[in-house]
CSV table of C-alpha atoms and ligand atoms in Angstrom, one decimal:
chain,number,residue,atom,x,y,z
A,1,UNK,CA,-97.3,25.7,-101.9
A,2,UNK,CA,-100.7,24.1,-102.0
A,3,UNK,CA,-103.8,25.0,-100.0
A,4,UNK,CA,-102.7,22.9,-97.0
A,5,UNK,CA,-99.3,24.6,-96.8
A,6,UNK,CA,-97.6,21.6,-98.3
A,7,UNK,CA,-94.6,22.2,-100.5
A,8,UNK,CA,-93.3,19.9,-103.2
A,9,UNK,CA,-89.9,18.8,-102.0
A,10,UNK,CA,-86.8,17.2,-103.5
A,11,UNK,CA,-84.3,15.1,-101.5
A,12,UNK,CA,-80.8,14.6,-103.0
A,13,UNK,CA,-79.2,11.5,-101.6
A,14,UNK,CA,-81.2,8.3,-100.7
A,15,UNK,CA,-79.0,7.3,-97.8
A,16,UNK,CA,-80.1,7.1,-94.2
A,17,UNK,CA,-80.7,10.8,-93.7
A,18,UNK,CA,-82.2,11.3,-97.1
A,19,UNK,CA,-84.7,8.4,-97.0
A,20,UNK,CA,-85.8,9.1,-93.4
A,21,UNK,CA,-86.2,12.8,-94.3
A,22,UNK,CA,-88.2,12.0,-97.4
A,23,UNK,CA,-90.4,9.4,-95.7
A,24,UNK,CA,-91.2,11.7,-92.8
A,25,UNK,CA,-92.0,14.7,-95.0
A,26,UNK,CA,-94.2,12.5,-97.1
A,27,UNK,CA,-95.9,11.4,-93.9
A,28,UNK,CA,-96.5,15.0,-93.1
A,29,UNK,CA,-98.3,15.3,-96.4
A,30,UNK,CA,-95.6,16.7,-98.8
A,31,UNK,CA,-94.9,15.4,-102.3
A,32,UNK,CA,-91.3,14.3,-102.2
A,33,UNK,CA,-89.0,13.4,-105.1
A,34,UNK,CA,-85.9,11.5,-104.0
A,35,UNK,CA,-82.9,11.6,-106.3
A,36,UNK,CA,-79.9,9.3,-106.1
A,37,UNK,CA,-77.0,8.6,-108.4
A,38,UNK,CA,-77.0,4.8,-107.9
A,39,UNK,CA,-79.3,3.2,-110.5
A,40,UNK,CA,-79.7,-0.1,-108.5
A,41,UNK,CA,-80.7,1.8,-105.4
A,42,UNK,CA,-83.3,3.9,-107.2
A,43,UNK,CA,-84.7,0.8,-108.9
A,44,UNK,CA,-85.0,-1.0,-105.6
A,45,UNK,CA,-86.7,2.0,-104.0
A,46,UNK,CA,-89.1,2.1,-106.9
A,47,UNK,CA,-89.9,-1.5,-106.3
A,48,UNK,CA,-90.7,-0.8,-102.7
A,49,UNK,CA,-87.4,-2.2,-101.2
A,50,UNK,CA,-85.5,-0.4,-98.5
A,51,UNK,CA,-81.7,-0.7,-99.0
A,52,UNK,CA,-80.8,-0.9,-95.3
A,53,UNK,CA,-82.3,-1.7,-92.0
A,54,UNK,CA,-84.0,1.1,-90.1
A,55,UNK,CA,-87.0,0.3,-87.8
A,56,UNK,CA,-90.3,1.6,-89.2
A,57,UNK,CA,-88.8,3.0,-92.4
A,58,UNK,CA,-90.1,0.4,-94.8
A,59,UNK,CA,-93.6,0.8,-93.4
A,60,UNK,CA,-93.4,4.6,-93.7
A,61,UNK,CA,-92.2,4.5,-97.3
A,62,UNK,CA,-94.9,2.0,-98.2
A,63,UNK,CA,-97.7,4.0,-96.5
A,64,UNK,CA,-96.7,7.2,-98.4
A,65,UNK,CA,-95.9,5.5,-101.7
A,66,UNK,CA,-98.3,7.8,-103.6
A,67,UNK,CA,-96.4,10.9,-102.4
A,68,UNK,CA,-92.9,9.6,-103.1
A,69,UNK,CA,-91.0,9.5,-106.4
A,70,UNK,CA,-87.6,8.0,-106.9
A,71,UNK,CA,-85.4,9.2,-109.8
A,72,UNK,CA,-81.9,9.4,-111.2
A,73,UNK,CA,-82.7,12.7,-112.9
A,74,UNK,CA,-81.4,15.7,-110.9
A,75,UNK,CA,-83.0,18.3,-113.1
A,76,UNK,CA,-86.5,16.6,-112.9
A,77,UNK,CA,-86.2,16.4,-109.1
A,78,UNK,CA,-85.1,20.0,-108.6
A,79,UNK,CA,-87.6,21.4,-111.1
A,80,UNK,CA,-90.5,19.7,-109.4
A,81,UNK,CA,-89.5,21.1,-106.0
A,82,UNK,CA,-89.8,24.3,-104.0
A,83,UNK,CA,-87.2,23.2,-101.5
A,84,UNK,CA,-84.3,20.9,-102.3
A,85,UNK,CA,-82.8,19.0,-99.4
A,86,UNK,CA,-79.2,18.1,-99.7
A,87,UNK,CA,-78.7,14.8,-97.9
A,88,UNK,CA,-75.5,13.5,-99.6
A,89,UNK,CA,-72.7,12.0,-97.5
A,90,UNK,CA,-69.6,14.0,-96.6
A,91,UNK,CA,-67.0,11.3,-95.8
A,92,UNK,CA,-63.7,12.2,-94.3
A,93,UNK,CA,-60.7,12.9,-96.6
A,94,UNK,CA,-57.2,11.7,-95.7
A,95,UNK,CA,-56.6,15.0,-93.9
A,96,UNK,CA,-59.7,14.4,-91.7
A,97,UNK,CA,-61.5,17.3,-93.3
A,98,UNK,CA,-65.0,16.7,-94.7
A,99,UNK,CA,-65.1,15.7,-98.4
A,100,UNK,CA,-67.7,18.0,-100.0
A,101,UNK,CA,-67.4,16.7,-103.5
A,102,UNK,CA,-70.9,15.2,-103.5
A,103,UNK,CA,-72.3,18.5,-102.3
A,104,UNK,CA,-70.6,20.4,-105.1
A,105,UNK,CA,-71.9,17.8,-107.6
A,106,UNK,CA,-75.5,18.6,-106.4
A,107,UNK,CA,-74.8,22.4,-107.0
A,108,UNK,CA,-73.4,21.6,-110.5
A,109,UNK,CA,-76.4,19.5,-111.4
A,110,UNK,CA,-79.0,22.1,-110.5
A,111,UNK,CA,-80.9,23.2,-113.6
A,112,UNK,CA,-81.5,26.8,-114.4
A,113,UNK,CA,-84.4,27.3,-112.0
A,114,UNK,CA,-86.4,30.4,-112.6
A,115,UNK,CA,-88.2,30.8,-109.3
A,116,UNK,CA,-86.8,31.2,-105.8
A,117,UNK,CA,-86.3,27.6,-104.7
A,118,UNK,CA,-84.3,27.0,-101.5
A,119,UNK,CA,-81.4,24.7,-101.1
A,120,UNK,CA,-81.6,23.1,-97.7
A,121,UNK,CA,-78.4,21.6,-96.4
A,122,UNK,CA,-78.9,18.6,-94.2
A,123,UNK,CA,-75.5,17.0,-94.8
A,124,UNK,CA,-73.0,17.7,-92.1
A,125,UNK,CA,-70.6,20.3,-93.5
A,126,UNK,CA,-67.7,22.5,-92.2
A,127,UNK,CA,-68.6,25.9,-90.9
A,128,UNK,CA,-68.3,28.3,-93.8
A,129,UNK,CA,-69.8,25.9,-96.4
A,130,UNK,CA,-73.0,28.0,-96.7
A,131,UNK,CA,-71.0,31.0,-97.7
A,132,UNK,CA,-69.1,28.9,-100.3
A,133,UNK,CA,-72.3,27.4,-101.7
A,134,UNK,CA,-73.8,30.9,-102.0
A,135,UNK,CA,-70.8,32.0,-104.0
A,136,UNK,CA,-71.0,28.9,-106.2
A,137,UNK,CA,-74.7,29.5,-106.9
A,138,UNK,CA,-73.9,33.1,-107.8
A,139,UNK,CA,-71.2,31.9,-110.2
A,140,UNK,CA,-73.7,29.6,-111.9
A,141,UNK,CA,-76.2,32.5,-112.3
A,142,UNK,CA,-78.4,31.0,-109.6
A,143,UNK,CA,-78.1,33.8,-107.0
A,144,UNK,CA,-81.9,33.8,-106.7
A,145,UNK,CA,-81.8,30.3,-105.1
A,146,UNK,CA,-82.0,30.6,-101.3
A,147,UNK,CA,-79.8,28.6,-98.9
A,148,UNK,CA,-80.7,27.3,-95.5
A,149,UNK,CA,-78.6,25.2,-93.1
A,150,UNK,CA,-80.9,22.6,-91.4
A,151,UNK,CA,-78.7,20.0,-89.8
A,152,UNK,CA,-80.0,16.6,-88.9
A,153,UNK,CA,-79.8,15.0,-85.5
A,154,UNK,CA,-81.1,11.6,-86.4
A,155,UNK,CA,-79.7,8.6,-84.6
A,156,UNK,CA,-79.8,5.3,-86.5
A,157,UNK,CA,-82.3,2.9,-85.1
A,158,UNK,CA,-84.5,5.7,-83.8
A,159,UNK,CA,-84.3,8.0,-86.8
A,160,UNK,CA,-88.0,8.3,-87.5
A,161,UNK,CA,-88.9,8.9,-83.9
A,162,UNK,CA,-86.0,11.5,-83.8
A,163,UNK,CA,-87.4,13.2,-86.9
A,164,UNK,CA,-91.0,13.3,-85.7
A,165,UNK,CA,-90.3,14.2,-82.1
A,166,UNK,CA,-87.1,16.2,-82.2
A,167,UNK,CA,-85.6,18.0,-79.2
A,168,UNK,CA,-85.2,21.0,-81.5
A,169,UNK,CA,-84.9,21.9,-85.2
A,170,UNK,CA,-82.1,24.2,-86.2
A,171,UNK,CA,-82.7,26.6,-89.1
A,172,UNK,CA,-79.8,28.8,-90.2
A,173,UNK,CA,-80.4,31.2,-93.1
A,174,UNK,CA,-79.0,34.3,-94.8
A,175,UNK,CA,-82.6,35.6,-95.3
A,176,UNK,CA,-85.4,35.6,-92.8
A,177,UNK,CA,-87.9,34.8,-95.6
A,178,UNK,CA,-86.0,31.6,-96.4
A,179,UNK,CA,-85.9,30.6,-92.8
A,180,UNK,CA,-89.6,31.2,-92.5
A,181,UNK,CA,-90.3,28.7,-95.4
A,182,UNK,CA,-88.2,26.0,-93.8
A,183,UNK,CA,-89.5,26.7,-90.3
A,184,UNK,CA,-93.1,26.3,-91.7
A,185,UNK,CA,-92.3,22.7,-92.8
A,186,UNK,CA,-91.5,21.7,-89.2
A,187,UNK,CA,-94.4,23.6,-87.5
A,188,UNK,CA,-96.6,20.5,-87.4
A,189,UNK,CA,-94.0,18.8,-85.1
A,190,UNK,CA,-94.6,21.4,-82.4
A,191,UNK,CA,-91.0,21.6,-81.4
A,192,UNK,CA,-88.6,24.4,-80.5
A,193,UNK,CA,-87.1,26.0,-83.7
A,194,UNK,CA,-83.6,27.5,-83.2
A,195,UNK,CA,-83.2,30.2,-85.8
A,196,UNK,CA,-79.6,31.2,-86.4
A,197,UNK,CA,-77.2,32.6,-88.9
A,198,UNK,CA,-75.8,29.9,-91.3
A,199,UNK,CA,-72.3,29.6,-89.7
A,200,UNK,CA,-73.8,29.1,-86.2
A,201,UNK,CA,-76.2,26.5,-87.5
A,202,UNK,CA,-73.3,24.6,-89.1
A,203,UNK,CA,-71.4,24.8,-85.9
A,204,UNK,CA,-74.4,23.6,-83.8
A,205,UNK,CA,-74.2,20.3,-85.6
A,206,UNK,CA,-70.5,19.8,-85.2
A,207,UNK,CA,-70.5,20.9,-81.6
A,208,UNK,CA,-73.4,18.6,-80.8
A,209,UNK,CA,-71.6,15.5,-82.0
A,210,UNK,CA,-68.3,16.7,-80.4
A,211,UNK,CA,-70.1,17.1,-77.1
A,212,UNK,CA,-71.8,13.7,-77.2
A,213,UNK,CA,-68.5,11.9,-78.0
A,214,UNK,CA,-66.8,13.9,-75.2
A,215,UNK,CA,-69.4,12.7,-72.8
A,216,UNK,CA,-68.8,9.1,-73.8
A,217,UNK,CA,-65.0,9.3,-73.8
A,218,UNK,CA,-65.3,11.0,-70.4
A,219,UNK,CA,-67.4,8.2,-68.8
A,220,UNK,CA,-65.1,5.6,-70.4
A,221,UNK,CA,-62.1,7.2,-68.7
A,222,UNK,CA,-64.1,7.3,-65.4
A,223,UNK,CA,-64.8,3.6,-66.0
A,224,UNK,CA,-61.1,2.9,-66.4
A,225,UNK,CA,-60.3,4.6,-63.2
A,226,UNK,CA,-63.2,2.9,-61.5
A,227,UNK,CA,-61.5,-0.4,-62.3
A,228,UNK,CA,-58.4,0.7,-60.6
A,229,UNK,CA,-60.0,2.0,-57.4
A,230,UNK,CA,-62.9,-0.5,-57.0
A,231,UNK,CA,-65.9,1.6,-58.0
A,232,UNK,CA,-68.7,0.7,-60.4
A,233,UNK,CA,-69.2,3.1,-63.3
A,234,UNK,CA,-72.8,2.1,-63.8
A,235,UNK,CA,-73.6,3.5,-60.3
A,236,UNK,CA,-71.3,6.5,-60.8
A,237,UNK,CA,-73.0,7.4,-64.1
A,238,UNK,CA,-76.4,7.1,-62.4
A,239,UNK,CA,-75.3,9.3,-59.6
A,240,UNK,CA,-73.8,11.9,-61.9
A,241,UNK,CA,-76.5,11.8,-64.6
A,242,UNK,CA,-79.3,12.6,-62.2
A,243,UNK,CA,-77.9,16.1,-61.8
A,244,UNK,CA,-80.0,17.9,-64.4
A,245,UNK,CA,-76.9,20.0,-65.3
A,246,UNK,CA,-75.3,16.9,-66.7
A,247,UNK,CA,-78.2,14.6,-67.7
A,248,UNK,CA,-78.3,10.8,-67.8
A,249,UNK,CA,-77.7,10.4,-71.6
A,250,UNK,CA,-74.5,9.3,-73.3
A,251,UNK,CA,-72.9,8.2,-70.0
A,252,UNK,CA,-72.9,4.5,-70.8
A,253,UNK,CA,-69.3,3.3,-70.6
A,254,UNK,CA,-68.4,0.6,-73.1
A,255,UNK,CA,-66.1,-0.6,-75.9
A,256,UNK,CA,-66.1,2.9,-77.5
A,257,UNK,CA,-68.2,4.9,-79.8
A,258,UNK,CA,-68.5,4.4,-83.6
A,259,UNK,CA,-70.9,4.9,-86.5
A,260,UNK,CA,-70.8,6.9,-89.6
A,261,UNK,CA,-71.1,10.4,-88.0
A,262,UNK,CA,-69.2,10.6,-84.7
A,263,UNK,CA,-65.7,9.8,-86.0
A,264,UNK,CA,-65.9,11.9,-89.1
A,265,UNK,CA,-67.6,14.9,-87.5
A,266,UNK,CA,-65.3,15.0,-84.5
A,267,UNK,CA,-62.3,14.8,-86.8
A,268,UNK,CA,-63.8,17.4,-89.1
A,269,UNK,CA,-64.3,19.9,-86.2
A,270,UNK,CA,-60.8,19.2,-85.0
A,271,UNK,CA,-59.4,19.8,-88.5
A,272,UNK,CA,-61.6,22.8,-89.0
A,273,UNK,CA,-60.2,24.3,-85.8
A,274,UNK,CA,-56.7,23.4,-86.8
A,275,UNK,CA,-57.1,24.9,-90.3
A,276,UNK,CA,-58.3,28.1,-88.7
A,277,UNK,CA,-55.2,28.2,-86.4
A,278,UNK,CA,-56.6,26.7,-83.2
A,279,UNK,CA,-55.5,23.4,-81.6
A,280,UNK,CA,-58.6,21.7,-80.3
A,281,UNK,CA,-56.8,19.6,-77.6
A,282,UNK,CA,-59.9,18.3,-75.9
A,283,UNK,CA,-61.1,16.7,-79.1
A,284,UNK,CA,-57.7,15.1,-79.8
A,285,UNK,CA,-58.0,13.4,-76.4
A,286,UNK,CA,-61.6,12.4,-77.0
A,287,UNK,CA,-60.6,10.6,-80.1
A,288,UNK,CA,-57.5,9.0,-78.5
A,289,UNK,CA,-59.5,7.7,-75.5
A,290,UNK,CA,-61.9,6.1,-77.9
A,291,UNK,CA,-59.2,4.3,-79.9
A,292,UNK,CA,-57.7,3.0,-76.6
A,293,UNK,CA,-61.1,2.0,-75.3
A,294,UNK,CA,-61.8,-0.4,-78.3
A,295,UNK,CA,-58.4,-2.1,-77.6
A,296,UNK,CA,-59.0,-2.5,-73.9
A,297,UNK,CA,-61.2,-5.5,-74.6
A,298,UNK,CA,-58.1,-7.3,-75.8
A,299,UNK,CA,-56.3,-6.7,-72.6
A,300,UNK,CA,-59.3,-7.9,-70.6
A,301,UNK,CA,-59.3,-11.1,-72.6
A,302,UNK,CA,-55.5,-11.5,-72.1
A,303,UNK,CA,-56.1,-11.0,-68.4
A,304,UNK,CA,-58.0,-14.2,-68.3
A,305,UNK,CA,-56.6,-16.2,-71.2
A,306,UNK,CA,-53.0,-15.1,-71.3
A,307,UNK,CA,-51.7,-15.2,-74.9
A,308,UNK,CA,-54.6,-15.2,-77.4
A,309,UNK,CA,-52.8,-17.3,-80.1
A,310,UNK,CA,-55.1,-20.2,-80.9
A,311,UNK,CA,-57.8,-19.1,-78.5
A,312,UNK,CA,-61.3,-19.0,-79.8
A,313,UNK,CA,-63.1,-15.7,-79.2
A,314,UNK,CA,-66.8,-15.2,-80.0
A,315,UNK,CA,-67.9,-11.6,-80.8
A,316,UNK,CA,-71.6,-11.0,-80.0
A,317,UNK,CA,-72.7,-8.0,-82.0
A,318,UNK,CA,-70.9,-6.3,-85.0
A,319,UNK,CA,-73.1,-3.3,-85.8
A,320,UNK,CA,-71.8,-0.1,-84.2
A,321,UNK,CA,-74.9,-0.1,-82.0
A,322,UNK,CA,-78.1,-2.1,-81.7
A,323,UNK,CA,-81.1,-1.9,-84.0
A,324,UNK,CA,-79.1,-1.2,-87.1
A,325,UNK,CA,-77.1,-3.3,-89.6
A,326,UNK,CA,-74.6,-0.5,-90.0
A,327,UNK,CA,-70.9,-1.3,-89.4
A,328,UNK,CA,-69.4,1.9,-90.4
A,329,UNK,CA,-66.6,2.7,-87.9
A,330,UNK,CA,-67.9,0.0,-85.7
A,331,UNK,CA,-65.7,-0.9,-82.7
A,332,UNK,CA,-66.1,-4.5,-83.7
A,333,UNK,CA,-63.9,-3.9,-86.7
A,334,UNK,CA,-60.9,-2.7,-84.7
A,335,UNK,CA,-61.5,-5.4,-82.1
A,336,UNK,CA,-61.7,-8.2,-84.6
A,337,UNK,CA,-58.5,-7.1,-86.4
A,338,UNK,CA,-56.6,-6.7,-83.1
A,339,UNK,CA,-57.7,-10.2,-82.0
A,340,UNK,CA,-56.7,-11.7,-85.4
A,341,UNK,CA,-53.4,-10.0,-85.1
A,342,UNK,CA,-52.9,-11.6,-81.7
A,343,UNK,CA,-53.5,-15.0,-83.4
A,344,UNK,CA,-57.0,-15.6,-81.9
A,345,UNK,CA,-59.6,-17.6,-83.8
A,346,UNK,CA,-62.5,-15.1,-84.1
A,347,UNK,CA,-66.1,-16.0,-84.6
A,348,UNK,CA,-68.9,-13.5,-84.8
A,349,UNK,CA,-72.7,-13.3,-84.7
A,350,UNK,CA,-74.9,-10.2,-85.3
A,351,UNK,CA,-78.7,-10.3,-85.7
A,352,UNK,CA,-78.7,-7.8,-88.6
A,353,UNK,CA,-75.2,-6.7,-89.7
A,354,UNK,CA,-73.7,-8.6,-92.7
A,355,UNK,CA,-70.1,-7.5,-92.8
A,356,UNK,CA,-69.1,-9.3,-96.1
A,357,UNK,CA,-65.6,-8.3,-97.0
A,358,UNK,CA,-65.2,-6.0,-94.0
A,359,UNK,CA,-64.3,-8.8,-91.6
A,360,UNK,CA,-61.8,-11.0,-93.5
A,361,UNK,CA,-60.6,-13.9,-91.4
A,362,UNK,CA,-63.6,-13.9,-89.0
A,363,UNK,CA,-66.0,-16.9,-89.1
A,364,UNK,CA,-69.6,-15.5,-89.3
A,365,UNK,CA,-72.2,-17.5,-87.4
A,366,UNK,CA,-76.0,-17.6,-87.6
A,367,UNK,CA,-76.7,-17.6,-83.8
A,368,UNK,CA,-75.2,-16.9,-80.5
A,369,UNK,CA,-75.0,-20.6,-79.7
A,370,UNK,CA,-73.1,-21.3,-82.9
A,371,UNK,CA,-70.6,-18.5,-82.2
A,372,UNK,CA,-69.9,-19.4,-78.6
A,373,UNK,CA,-69.6,-23.2,-79.1
A,374,UNK,CA,-66.1,-24.2,-78.1
A,375,UNK,CA,-65.1,-20.6,-77.4
A,376,UNK,CA,-62.7,-19.5,-74.7
A,377,UNK,CA,-64.5,-16.2,-74.3
A,378,UNK,CA,-67.6,-14.4,-75.5
A,379,UNK,CA,-67.4,-10.6,-76.0
A,380,UNK,CA,-70.6,-8.5,-76.0
A,381,UNK,CA,-69.6,-5.8,-78.5
A,382,UNK,CA,-73.1,-4.5,-79.3
A,383,UNK,CA,-75.9,-4.4,-76.8
A,384,UNK,CA,-78.6,-6.1,-78.9
A,385,UNK,CA,-81.6,-7.0,-76.7
A,386,UNK,CA,-81.2,-10.7,-77.4
A,387,UNK,CA,-77.8,-10.8,-75.7
A,388,UNK,CA,-79.4,-9.8,-72.4
A,389,UNK,CA,-80.3,-13.5,-71.9
A,390,UNK,CA,-77.0,-14.9,-73.0
A,391,UNK,CA,-75.8,-16.0,-69.6
A,392,UNK,CA,-77.6,-19.4,-69.5
A,393,UNK,CA,-76.4,-22.9,-68.6
A,394,UNK,CA,-76.8,-23.9,-72.2
A,395,UNK,CA,-74.4,-21.2,-73.4
A,396,UNK,CA,-72.0,-21.9,-70.5
A,397,UNK,CA,-71.9,-25.6,-71.3
A,398,UNK,CA,-71.3,-24.9,-75.0
A,399,UNK,CA,-68.2,-22.8,-74.3
A,400,UNK,CA,-64.8,-24.3,-73.7
A,401,UNK,CA,-64.3,-21.7,-71.0
A,402,UNK,CA,-67.3,-19.8,-69.7
A,403,UNK,CA,-65.9,-16.2,-69.8
A,404,UNK,CA,-68.0,-13.3,-70.8
A,405,UNK,CA,-66.4,-9.9,-71.5
A,406,UNK,CA,-69.3,-7.5,-71.5
A,407,UNK,CA,-68.2,-4.6,-73.6
A,408,UNK,CA,-71.5,-2.8,-73.1
A,409,UNK,CA,-72.3,-3.5,-69.4
A,410,UNK,CA,-75.4,-5.2,-70.6
A,411,UNK,CA,-75.5,-8.1,-68.1
A,412,UNK,CA,-75.9,-8.1,-64.3
A,413,UNK,CA,-72.4,-9.2,-63.0
A,414,UNK,CA,-73.7,-11.1,-60.0
A,415,UNK,CA,-76.4,-12.9,-61.9
A,416,UNK,CA,-73.9,-13.8,-64.6
A,417,UNK,CA,-71.4,-15.1,-62.1
A,418,UNK,CA,-74.1,-17.1,-60.3
A,419,UNK,CA,-74.7,-19.1,-63.5
A,420,UNK,CA,-71.0,-20.0,-63.5
A,421,UNK,CA,-69.4,-17.5,-65.8
A,422,UNK,CA,-66.3,-15.5,-65.3
A,423,UNK,CA,-67.5,-11.9,-65.9
A,424,UNK,CA,-65.7,-8.8,-67.0
A,425,UNK,CA,-67.5,-5.6,-67.6
A,426,UNK,CA,-66.3,-2.1,-68.3
A,427,UNK,CA,-65.5,-0.1,-65.2
A,428,UNK,CA,-67.3,-2.4,-62.8
A,429,UNK,CA,-66.0,-2.8,-59.3
A,430,UNK,CA,-64.9,-6.4,-59.5
A,431,UNK,CA,-63.2,-6.1,-63.0
A,432,UNK,CA,-59.9,-4.4,-62.4
A,433,UNK,CA,-57.5,-5.2,-65.2
A,434,UNK,CA,-54.8,-5.8,-62.7
A,435,UNK,CA,-56.7,-8.4,-60.6
A,436,UNK,CA,-55.2,-11.4,-62.2
A,437,UNK,CA,-51.5,-11.6,-63.2
A,438,UNK,CA,-51.1,-10.9,-66.9
A,439,UNK,CA,-48.8,-13.8,-67.6
A,440,UNK,CA,-48.8,-16.2,-70.5
A,441,UNK,CA,-48.5,-18.9,-67.8
A,442,UNK,CA,-52.2,-18.4,-67.2
A,443,UNK,CA,-53.0,-20.0,-70.5
A,444,UNK,CA,-55.3,-22.9,-70.3
A,445,UNK,CA,-54.3,-26.2,-71.8
A,446,UNK,CA,-56.1,-26.3,-75.2
B,501,UDX,C1,-75.2,10.1,-83.8
B,501,UDX,C2,-75.9,11.3,-83.1
B,501,UDX,O1,-76.6,10.8,-81.9
B,501,UDX,C3,-76.9,11.9,-84.1
B,501,UDX,O2,-77.5,13.0,-83.4
B,501,UDX,C4,-76.1,12.4,-85.3
B,501,UDX,O3,-77.0,13.0,-86.2
B,501,UDX,C5,-75.5,11.2,-86.0
B,501,UDX,O4,-74.6,10.6,-85.0
B,501,UDX,P1,-75.7,7.6,-84.4
B,501,UDX,O5,-74.4,7.5,-85.1
B,501,UDX,O6,-76.9,6.9,-85.1
B,501,UDX,O7,-76.1,9.1,-84.1
B,501,UDX,O8,-75.6,6.8,-83.0
B,501,UDX,P2,-75.7,7.1,-81.4
B,501,UDX,O9,-76.9,6.5,-80.9
B,501,UDX,O10,-75.5,8.5,-81.1
B,501,UDX,O11,-74.4,6.3,-80.9
B,501,UDX,C6,-73.1,6.5,-81.4
B,501,UDX,C7,-72.1,5.6,-80.8
B,501,UDX,O12,-71.9,5.9,-79.4
B,501,UDX,C8,-72.5,4.1,-80.7
B,501,UDX,O13,-71.3,3.3,-81.1
B,501,UDX,C9,-72.9,3.8,-79.3
B,501,UDX,O14,-72.6,2.5,-78.9
B,501,UDX,C10,-72.0,4.8,-78.6
B,501,UDX,N1,-72.5,5.2,-77.3
B,501,UDX,C11,-73.6,6.0,-77.2
B,501,UDX,C12,-71.8,4.8,-76.1
B,501,UDX,O15,-70.8,4.2,-76.2
B,501,UDX,N2,-72.3,5.3,-74.9
B,501,UDX,C13,-73.4,6.0,-74.8
B,501,UDX,O16,-73.7,6.4,-73.6
B,501,UDX,C14,-74.1,6.4,-75.9
């Protein structure tokens, strides 16, 4: 540690979590060495390029260039650091468990460090991983290396803000002295530090994501019932969320949750429970509700258009949420493939996401206008700001049929209808799935 209380740090894994962590710790004054295994990525970072879109990250990396080093060399990175942050991904295996192979690779690659460095786990891992890592370190003759679980709660698009102004920081350690050192890093942020044992810290992360997805699946089910009974889920969520015991967040009904974390973490917790002899039935329902929710958009289109074969459908938004180009587990992927399977002609526009091979068979467009031209329906899949103003006479006139299915309840239904669109939201009073007969006879003449 230097005179200002700054520690040299290493970050293993230059993905979303790793780069944001590295950039923010550099901003707080630490020297950070970032290590990744992909040569092109390291080279791009060395040249000042950011490999993905995250608001503010490029500027932060640039501003702290002098304190950041990017390398392929694990030993160099670890040797230079007092604390080694593990930020590698832990994707799901076929069984739904978390794949820890990249975590084990980091342990294997650690050099024979002679001082008490600390391995800080930011990757999301099953409960019990800390114990296993400790055993693995012992087996490698590295029992003097400390271990701290320090889960991340960064949401894409607001990751830097989330890091710098967190609701809390969780520090789970085997030894108080290790927890003290990690806690000290976060002290400048002036936030609540939750100190815990390692297993509880690991569980906090899994439980947090499980709870957030439960909230969303819950409000999506309320929305579906709202459609049947003539209520408006936006009002319902407002009225429920103002109760401080529930809170207003994660009560936006829509076309389902996605992203790189939710699906895998919820499935990992469900499997972890199952592997330990407990059937986590609530999570099974949370996942199932979400799968059905993505597909409900197809039914809404069929309600208006009848059979979708040959119909042109424009998807507005592909990223799993706005302000990111990330399409991992995006609802748009399921929706697009269901529409293609129904024989629809699918076009799509997203301001940032570039799906490449992911969306075979979908025509990618450069603007909303291009996507909706000649379309029988436009579906708002991601609530990008620019889609707020989509309900214009120009867009209406460009479409073959002026139908908007608003998968994120982004638009005002009345204002949209006033421009001459048919409007379908999610769980909005006037959008019952049963309002129009679901018969192929409703098909329009092409
Ligand atoms: C999430 C967690 O928020 C974060 O703490 C964790 O570390 C990683 O996973 P992220 O995946 O970036 O972050 O996205 P988030 O903003 O949480 O949204 C996830 C998904 O839920 C998106 O598809 C979003 O559209 C959907 N969502 C969110 C809803 O459908 N309704 C809501 O009310 C909120």
